[in-house]
Coordinates of C-alpha atoms and ligand atoms in Angstrom, one line a residue:
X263 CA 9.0 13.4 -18.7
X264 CA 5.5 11.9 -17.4
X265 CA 2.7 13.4 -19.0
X266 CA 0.5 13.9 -15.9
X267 CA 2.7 14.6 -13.2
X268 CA 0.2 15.7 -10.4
X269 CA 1.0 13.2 -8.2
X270 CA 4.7 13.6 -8.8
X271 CA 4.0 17.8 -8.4
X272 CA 2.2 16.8 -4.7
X273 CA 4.7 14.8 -3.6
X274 CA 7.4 17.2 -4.2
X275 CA 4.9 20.0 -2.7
X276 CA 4.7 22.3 -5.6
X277 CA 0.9 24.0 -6.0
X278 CA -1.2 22.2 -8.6
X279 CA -4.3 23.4 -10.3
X280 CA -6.4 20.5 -9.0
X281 CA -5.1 17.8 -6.6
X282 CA -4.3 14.3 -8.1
X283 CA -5.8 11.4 -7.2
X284 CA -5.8 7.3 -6.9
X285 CA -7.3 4.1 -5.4
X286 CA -6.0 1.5 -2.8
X287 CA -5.8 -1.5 -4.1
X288 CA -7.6 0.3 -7.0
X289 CA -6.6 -2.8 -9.5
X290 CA -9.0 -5.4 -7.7
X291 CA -11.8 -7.4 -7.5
X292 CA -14.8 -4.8 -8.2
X293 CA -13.2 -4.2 -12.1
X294 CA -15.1 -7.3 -14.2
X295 CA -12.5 -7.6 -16.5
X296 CA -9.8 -7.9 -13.0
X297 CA -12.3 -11.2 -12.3
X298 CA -12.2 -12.7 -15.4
X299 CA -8.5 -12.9 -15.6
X300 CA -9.3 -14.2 -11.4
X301 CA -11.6 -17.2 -13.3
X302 CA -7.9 -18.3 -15.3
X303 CA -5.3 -17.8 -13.0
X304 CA -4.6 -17.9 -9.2
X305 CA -3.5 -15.2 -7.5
X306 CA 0.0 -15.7 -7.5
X307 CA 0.4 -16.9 -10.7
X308 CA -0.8 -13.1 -11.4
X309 CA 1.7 -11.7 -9.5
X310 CA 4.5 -13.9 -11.2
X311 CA 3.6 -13.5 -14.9
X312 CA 4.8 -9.6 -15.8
X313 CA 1.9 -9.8 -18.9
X314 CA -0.4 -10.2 -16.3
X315 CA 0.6 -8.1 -13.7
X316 CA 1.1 -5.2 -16.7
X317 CA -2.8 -6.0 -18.0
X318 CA -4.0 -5.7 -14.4
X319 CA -1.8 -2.7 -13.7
X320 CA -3.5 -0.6 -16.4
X321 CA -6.9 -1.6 -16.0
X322 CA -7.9 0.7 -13.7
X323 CA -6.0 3.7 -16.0
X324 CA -8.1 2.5 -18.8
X325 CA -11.2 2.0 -17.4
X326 CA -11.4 5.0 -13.9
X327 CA -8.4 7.3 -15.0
X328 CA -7.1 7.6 -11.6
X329 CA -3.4 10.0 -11.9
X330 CA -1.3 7.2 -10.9
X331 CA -0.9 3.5 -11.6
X332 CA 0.0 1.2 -8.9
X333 CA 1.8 -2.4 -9.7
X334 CA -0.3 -4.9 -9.0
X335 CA 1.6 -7.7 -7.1
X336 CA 1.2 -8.2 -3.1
X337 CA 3.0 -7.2 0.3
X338 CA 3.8 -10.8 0.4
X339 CA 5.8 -11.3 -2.5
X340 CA 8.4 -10.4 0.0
X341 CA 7.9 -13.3 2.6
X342 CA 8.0 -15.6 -0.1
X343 CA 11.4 -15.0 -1.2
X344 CA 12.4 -15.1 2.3
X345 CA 11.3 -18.4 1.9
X346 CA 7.9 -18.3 4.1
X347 CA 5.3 -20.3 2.1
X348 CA 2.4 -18.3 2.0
X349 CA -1.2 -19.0 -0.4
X350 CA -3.6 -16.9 -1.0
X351 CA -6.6 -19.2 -0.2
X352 CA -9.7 -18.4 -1.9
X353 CA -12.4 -17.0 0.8
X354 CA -10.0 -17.2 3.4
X355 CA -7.1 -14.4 2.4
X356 CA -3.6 -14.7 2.8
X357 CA -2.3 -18.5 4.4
X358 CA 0.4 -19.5 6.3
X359 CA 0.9 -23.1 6.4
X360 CA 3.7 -23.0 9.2
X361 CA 3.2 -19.8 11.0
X362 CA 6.9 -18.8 12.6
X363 CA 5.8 -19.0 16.3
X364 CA 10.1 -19.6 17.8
X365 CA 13.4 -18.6 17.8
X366 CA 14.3 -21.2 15.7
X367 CA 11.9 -20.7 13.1
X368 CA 12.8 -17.2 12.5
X369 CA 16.4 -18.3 12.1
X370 CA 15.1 -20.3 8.9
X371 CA 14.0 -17.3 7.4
X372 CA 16.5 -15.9 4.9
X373 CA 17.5 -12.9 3.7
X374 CA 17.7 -13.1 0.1
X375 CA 19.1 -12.1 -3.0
X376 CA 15.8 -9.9 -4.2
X377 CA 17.5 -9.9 -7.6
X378 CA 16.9 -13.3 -8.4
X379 CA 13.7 -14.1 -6.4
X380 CA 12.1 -11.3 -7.2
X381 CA 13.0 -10.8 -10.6
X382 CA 9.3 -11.3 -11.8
X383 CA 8.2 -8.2 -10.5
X384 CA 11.7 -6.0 -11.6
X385 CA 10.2 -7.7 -15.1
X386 CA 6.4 -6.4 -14.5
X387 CA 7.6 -3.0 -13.6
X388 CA 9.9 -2.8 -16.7
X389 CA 6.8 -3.9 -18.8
X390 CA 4.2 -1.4 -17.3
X391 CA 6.7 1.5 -17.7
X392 CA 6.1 0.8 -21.7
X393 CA 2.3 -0.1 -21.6
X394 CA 2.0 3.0 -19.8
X395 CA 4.0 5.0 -22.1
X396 CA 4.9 8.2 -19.7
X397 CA 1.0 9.2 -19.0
X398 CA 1.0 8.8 -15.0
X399 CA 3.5 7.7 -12.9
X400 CA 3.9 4.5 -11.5
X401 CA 4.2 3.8 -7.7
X402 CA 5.9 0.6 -6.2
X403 CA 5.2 -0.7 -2.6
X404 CA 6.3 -2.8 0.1
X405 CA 4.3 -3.7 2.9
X406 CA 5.6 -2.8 6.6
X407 CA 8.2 -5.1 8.1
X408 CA 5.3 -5.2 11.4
X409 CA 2.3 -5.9 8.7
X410 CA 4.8 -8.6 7.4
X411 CA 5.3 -10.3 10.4
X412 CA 1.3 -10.3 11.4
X413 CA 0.9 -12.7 8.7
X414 CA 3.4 -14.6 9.4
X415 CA 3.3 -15.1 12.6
X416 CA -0.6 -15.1 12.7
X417 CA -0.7 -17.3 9.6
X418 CA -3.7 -15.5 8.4
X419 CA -5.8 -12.4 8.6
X420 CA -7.5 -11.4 11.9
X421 CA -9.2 -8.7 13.8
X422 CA -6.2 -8.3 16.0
X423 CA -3.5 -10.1 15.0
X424 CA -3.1 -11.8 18.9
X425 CA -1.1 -14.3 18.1
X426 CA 1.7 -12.1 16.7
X427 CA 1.9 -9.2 19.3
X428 CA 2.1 -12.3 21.8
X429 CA 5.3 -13.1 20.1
X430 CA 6.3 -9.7 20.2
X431 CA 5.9 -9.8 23.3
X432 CA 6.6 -13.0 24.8
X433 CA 9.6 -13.6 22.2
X434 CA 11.2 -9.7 21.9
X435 CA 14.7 -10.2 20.8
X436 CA 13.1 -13.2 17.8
X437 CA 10.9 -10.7 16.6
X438 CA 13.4 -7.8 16.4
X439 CA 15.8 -10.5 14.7
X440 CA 12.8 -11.1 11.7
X441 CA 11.8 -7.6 11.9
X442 CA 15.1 -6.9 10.9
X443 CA 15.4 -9.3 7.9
X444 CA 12.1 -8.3 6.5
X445 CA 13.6 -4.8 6.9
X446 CA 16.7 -5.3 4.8
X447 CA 15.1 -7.6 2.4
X448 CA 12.3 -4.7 1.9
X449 CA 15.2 -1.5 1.6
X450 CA 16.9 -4.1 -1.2
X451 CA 14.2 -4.8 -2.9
X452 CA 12.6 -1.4 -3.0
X453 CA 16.4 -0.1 -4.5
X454 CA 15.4 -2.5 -7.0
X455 CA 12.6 -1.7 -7.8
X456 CA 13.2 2.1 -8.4
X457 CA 16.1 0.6 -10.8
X458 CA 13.1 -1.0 -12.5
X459 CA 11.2 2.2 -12.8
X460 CA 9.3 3.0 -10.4
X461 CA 8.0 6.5 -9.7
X462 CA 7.3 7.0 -6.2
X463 CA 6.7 3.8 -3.6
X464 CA 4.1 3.7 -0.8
X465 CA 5.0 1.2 2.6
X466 CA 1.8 0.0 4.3
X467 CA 1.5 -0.8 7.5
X468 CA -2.3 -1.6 7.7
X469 CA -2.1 -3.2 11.0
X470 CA -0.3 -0.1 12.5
X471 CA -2.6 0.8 14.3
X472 CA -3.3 -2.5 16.3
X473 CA -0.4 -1.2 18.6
X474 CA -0.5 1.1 21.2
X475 CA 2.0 4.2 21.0
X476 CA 4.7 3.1 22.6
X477 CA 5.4 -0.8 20.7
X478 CA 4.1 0.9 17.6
X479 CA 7.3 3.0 18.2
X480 CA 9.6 -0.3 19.2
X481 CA 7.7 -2.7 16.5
X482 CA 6.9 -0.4 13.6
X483 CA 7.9 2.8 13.3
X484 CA 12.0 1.9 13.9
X485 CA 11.7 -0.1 11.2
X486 CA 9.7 1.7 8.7
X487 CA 12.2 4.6 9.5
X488 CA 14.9 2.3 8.8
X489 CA 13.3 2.0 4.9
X490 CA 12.8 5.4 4.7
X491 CA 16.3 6.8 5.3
X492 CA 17.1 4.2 2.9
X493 CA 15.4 5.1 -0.1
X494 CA 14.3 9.1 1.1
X495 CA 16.9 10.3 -1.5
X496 CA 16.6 8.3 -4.4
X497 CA 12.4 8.0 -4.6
X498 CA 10.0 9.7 -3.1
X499 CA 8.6 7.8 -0.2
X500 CA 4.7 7.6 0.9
X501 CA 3.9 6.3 4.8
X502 CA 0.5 4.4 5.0
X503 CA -0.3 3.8 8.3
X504 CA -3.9 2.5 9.3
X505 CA -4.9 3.4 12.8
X506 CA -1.5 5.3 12.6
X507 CA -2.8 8.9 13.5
X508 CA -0.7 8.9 16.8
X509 CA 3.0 8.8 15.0
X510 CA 2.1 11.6 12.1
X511 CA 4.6 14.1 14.2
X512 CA 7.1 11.7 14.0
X513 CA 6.4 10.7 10.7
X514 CA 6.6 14.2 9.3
X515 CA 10.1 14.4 10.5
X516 CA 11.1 10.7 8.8
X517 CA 11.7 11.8 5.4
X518 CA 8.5 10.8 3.5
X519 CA 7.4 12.8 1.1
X520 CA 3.7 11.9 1.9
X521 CA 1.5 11.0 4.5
X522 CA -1.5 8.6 4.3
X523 CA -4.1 8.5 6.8
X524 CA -7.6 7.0 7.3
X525 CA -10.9 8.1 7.5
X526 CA -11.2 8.0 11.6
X527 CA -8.4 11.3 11.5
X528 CA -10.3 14.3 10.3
X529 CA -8.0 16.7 8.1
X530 CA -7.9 19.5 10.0
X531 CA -6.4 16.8 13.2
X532 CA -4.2 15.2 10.5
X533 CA -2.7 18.5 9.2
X534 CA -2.4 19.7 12.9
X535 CA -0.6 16.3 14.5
X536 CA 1.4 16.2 11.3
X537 CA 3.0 20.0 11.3
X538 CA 0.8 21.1 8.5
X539 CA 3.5 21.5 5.8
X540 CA 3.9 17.7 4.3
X541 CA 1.5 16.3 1.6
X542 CA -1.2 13.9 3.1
X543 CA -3.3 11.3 1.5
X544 CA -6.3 9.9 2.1
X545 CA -8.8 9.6 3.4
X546 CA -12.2 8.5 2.0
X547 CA -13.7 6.0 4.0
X548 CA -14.1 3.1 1.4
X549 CA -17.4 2.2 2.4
X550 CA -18.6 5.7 1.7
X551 CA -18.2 4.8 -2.4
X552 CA -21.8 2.9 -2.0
X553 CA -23.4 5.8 -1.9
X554 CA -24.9 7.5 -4.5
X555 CA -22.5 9.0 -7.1
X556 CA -23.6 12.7 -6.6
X557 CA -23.4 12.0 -3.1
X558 CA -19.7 10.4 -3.5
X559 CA -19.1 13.9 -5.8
X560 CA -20.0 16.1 -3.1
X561 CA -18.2 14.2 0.0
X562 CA -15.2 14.2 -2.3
X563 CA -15.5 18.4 -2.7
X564 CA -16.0 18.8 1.2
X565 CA -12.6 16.3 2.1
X566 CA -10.5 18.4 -0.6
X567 CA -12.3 21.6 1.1
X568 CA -10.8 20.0 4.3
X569 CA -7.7 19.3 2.9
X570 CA -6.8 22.0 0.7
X571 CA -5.9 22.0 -2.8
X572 CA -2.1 21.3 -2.2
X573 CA 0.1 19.3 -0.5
X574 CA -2.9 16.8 -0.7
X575 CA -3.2 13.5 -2.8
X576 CA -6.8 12.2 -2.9
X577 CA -7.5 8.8 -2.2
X578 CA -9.5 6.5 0.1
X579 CA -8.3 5.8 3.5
X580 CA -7.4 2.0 3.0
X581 CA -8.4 -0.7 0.5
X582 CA -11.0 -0.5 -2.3
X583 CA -14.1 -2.9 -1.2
X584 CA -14.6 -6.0 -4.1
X585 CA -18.6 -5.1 -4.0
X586 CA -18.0 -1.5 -5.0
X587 CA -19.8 -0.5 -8.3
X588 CA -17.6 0.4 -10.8
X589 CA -19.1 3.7 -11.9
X590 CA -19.2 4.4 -8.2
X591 CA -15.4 4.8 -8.6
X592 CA -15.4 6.0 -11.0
X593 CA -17.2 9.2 -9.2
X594 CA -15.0 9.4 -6.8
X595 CA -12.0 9.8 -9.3
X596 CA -14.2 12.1 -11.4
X597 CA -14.8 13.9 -8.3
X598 CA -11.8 14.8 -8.0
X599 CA -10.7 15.7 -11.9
X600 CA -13.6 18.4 -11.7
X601 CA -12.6 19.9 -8.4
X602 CA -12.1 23.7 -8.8
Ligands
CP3_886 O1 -3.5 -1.2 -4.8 C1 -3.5 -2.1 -5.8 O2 -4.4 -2.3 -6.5 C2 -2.1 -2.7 -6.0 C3 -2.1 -4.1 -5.6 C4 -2.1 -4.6 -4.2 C5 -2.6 -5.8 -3.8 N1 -2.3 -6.0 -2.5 C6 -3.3 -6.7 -4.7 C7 -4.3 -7.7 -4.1 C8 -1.6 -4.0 -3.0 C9 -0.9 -2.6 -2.9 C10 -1.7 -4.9 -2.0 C11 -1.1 -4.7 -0.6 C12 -1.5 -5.6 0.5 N2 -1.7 -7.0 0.4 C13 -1.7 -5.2 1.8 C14 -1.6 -3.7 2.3 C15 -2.7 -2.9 1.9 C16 -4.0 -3.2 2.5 O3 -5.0 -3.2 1.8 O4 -4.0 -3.2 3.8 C17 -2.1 -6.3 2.6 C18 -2.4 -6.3 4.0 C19 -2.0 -7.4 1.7 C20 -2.3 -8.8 2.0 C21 -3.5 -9.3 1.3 N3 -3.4 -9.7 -0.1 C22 -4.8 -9.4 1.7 C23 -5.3 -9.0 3.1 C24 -5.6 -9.8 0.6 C25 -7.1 -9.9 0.6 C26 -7.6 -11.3 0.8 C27 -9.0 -11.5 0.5 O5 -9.4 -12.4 -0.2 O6 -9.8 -10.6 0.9 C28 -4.7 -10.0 -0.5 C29 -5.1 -10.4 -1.8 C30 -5.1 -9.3 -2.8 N4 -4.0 -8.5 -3.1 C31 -6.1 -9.0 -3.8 C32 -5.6 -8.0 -4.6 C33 -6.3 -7.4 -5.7 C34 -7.5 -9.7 -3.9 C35 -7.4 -11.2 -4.0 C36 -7.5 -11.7 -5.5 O7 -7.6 -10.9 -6.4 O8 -7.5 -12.9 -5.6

């Protein structure tokens, strides 16, 4: 049905003449046109309108031709229906007004009907599907229920998220309790958003990483797994874990169709820790796209050299960087397009 099903061909495993190939956060602030529409609206007003979220959606198709579009919306979208507040404060990131630092404030959090709250996105999804017109898939996301609860708990981005792995840790059986909501709320709304239209759907857990082996076990990995087994057999499922190198065994065995690692796990460790038969992604270090183009063209060659043609997705290891010149992308996706 989809006109370029690479990414859809990788996921399932199959051999593919080239490998295909996308961007982190790939519809963002280094596309001009993404920063005019950043002039009109604030950011979540862009997540809530579907004609907005559609436009910014297919930008990066337009204008880089990566193989896949990605929805634009945010991890957070989730929080707020749970009825967190959370702005997205210019210069400072994501905002918390009342971080959820008790027991009692993580029974406040609800667990809610993702139909209604979260209708806007269902809507962008349904709208993107047409603008895109069957050309390259579309893949949904969630952010980890452990990422979640660093923001909210936090209140705001950090180095190393202190303030939440002391409630982990000072406040275990609170934090299961709202790992758990964020958990169920995320396996509903995911269902939903496959109804939608959705193609494949990637969970990042950026902040991973930040946990040693053993908590990321007890306050990440359970409940990613959890998702997973939830929505293995009706979607293809990608695991993006930051920092996450350690769990690849165990991830292999969860389910996922992919893998995504980052730039600090060579390929050759990644394929060994991960049993060398699942599809990985990754892992471009995204300050490596301000070098020069040719040099972004032939670092691209030597990581799918690394890789291997198949059961390989090619992407950067976390986040586009806002400063990164768009033709500088646009190497790294044409990179890609010409391998051989
Ligand atoms: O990949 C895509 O282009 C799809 C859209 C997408 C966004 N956020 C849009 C966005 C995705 C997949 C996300 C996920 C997300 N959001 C994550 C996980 C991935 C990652 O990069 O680690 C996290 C941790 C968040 C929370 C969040 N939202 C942060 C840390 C920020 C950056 C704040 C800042 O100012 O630096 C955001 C804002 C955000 N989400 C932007 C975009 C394009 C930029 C802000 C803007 O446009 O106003």
């Amino acid at each position: 049905m989809i006109k370029n099903d690479l990414l859809l061909k990788a996921l399932k495993g199959e051999s593919v003449e080239r490998p295909p190939v996308w961007m982190m956060r790939q519809a963002g602030r280094y596309l001009p046109d993404f920063m005019k529409l950043k002039e009109k609206y604030d950011f979540f007003t862009r997540c809530r309108t579907p004609e907005l979220a559609t436009e910014i959606t297919v930008m990066p198709i337009r204008q880089i031709g990566p193989d896949a579009a990605i929805l634009f919306s945010d991890i957070l979208v989730v929080p707020q229906a749970m009825q967190v507040e959370i702005e997205m404060k210019p210069g400072v990131g994501p905002w918390v007004p009342n971080p959820i630092k008790t027991a009692k404030k993580v029974d406040e959090v609800i667990v809610p009907d993702v139909k209604e709250e979260l209708d806007y996105v269902f809507q962008a999804i349904k709208m993107t599907k047409q603008e895109l017109n069957d050309e390259v898939p579309l893949i949904g996301f969630a952010g980890s229920p452990w990422t979640i609860l660093c923001y909210l708990v936090q209140g705001q981005g950090s180095k190393n998220f202190d303030k939440a792995k002391k409630f982990c840790f000072s406040e275990p059986i609170a934090a299961h309790r709202l790992l758990q909501k964020i958990t169920d709320t995320t396996i509903a709304y995911l269902k939903e958003k496959v109804k939608a239209g959705v193609d494949a759907v990637q969970l990042f857990d950026s902040w991973g990483g930040l946990l040693e082996p053993k908590d990321y076990q007890e306050f990440s990995w359970k409940y990613m797994q959890q998702i997973i087994t939830a929505l293995k057999d009706e979607v293809p499922v990608i695991a993006y874990g930051k920092g996450c190198w350690f769990a690849l065994k165990q991830m292999s065995q969860s389910g996922a169709s992919a893998l995504g690692v980052d730039w600090t796990c060579e390929a050759r460790n990644a394929r060994y820790l991960s049993g060398g038969q699942i599809t990985l992604q990754g892992n471009f270090d995204p300050a490596r796209l301000y070098s020069k183009p040719q040099e972004i063209r032939y670092m691209v060659h030597d990581m799918i050299n690394a890789f291997g043609k198949d059961r390989y997705i090619a992407n950067l290891g976390h986040g586009i960087l806002p400063d990164i010149p768009v033709e500088n992308a646009r190497a790294f996706v044409d990179a890609v397009k010409e391998y051989r």
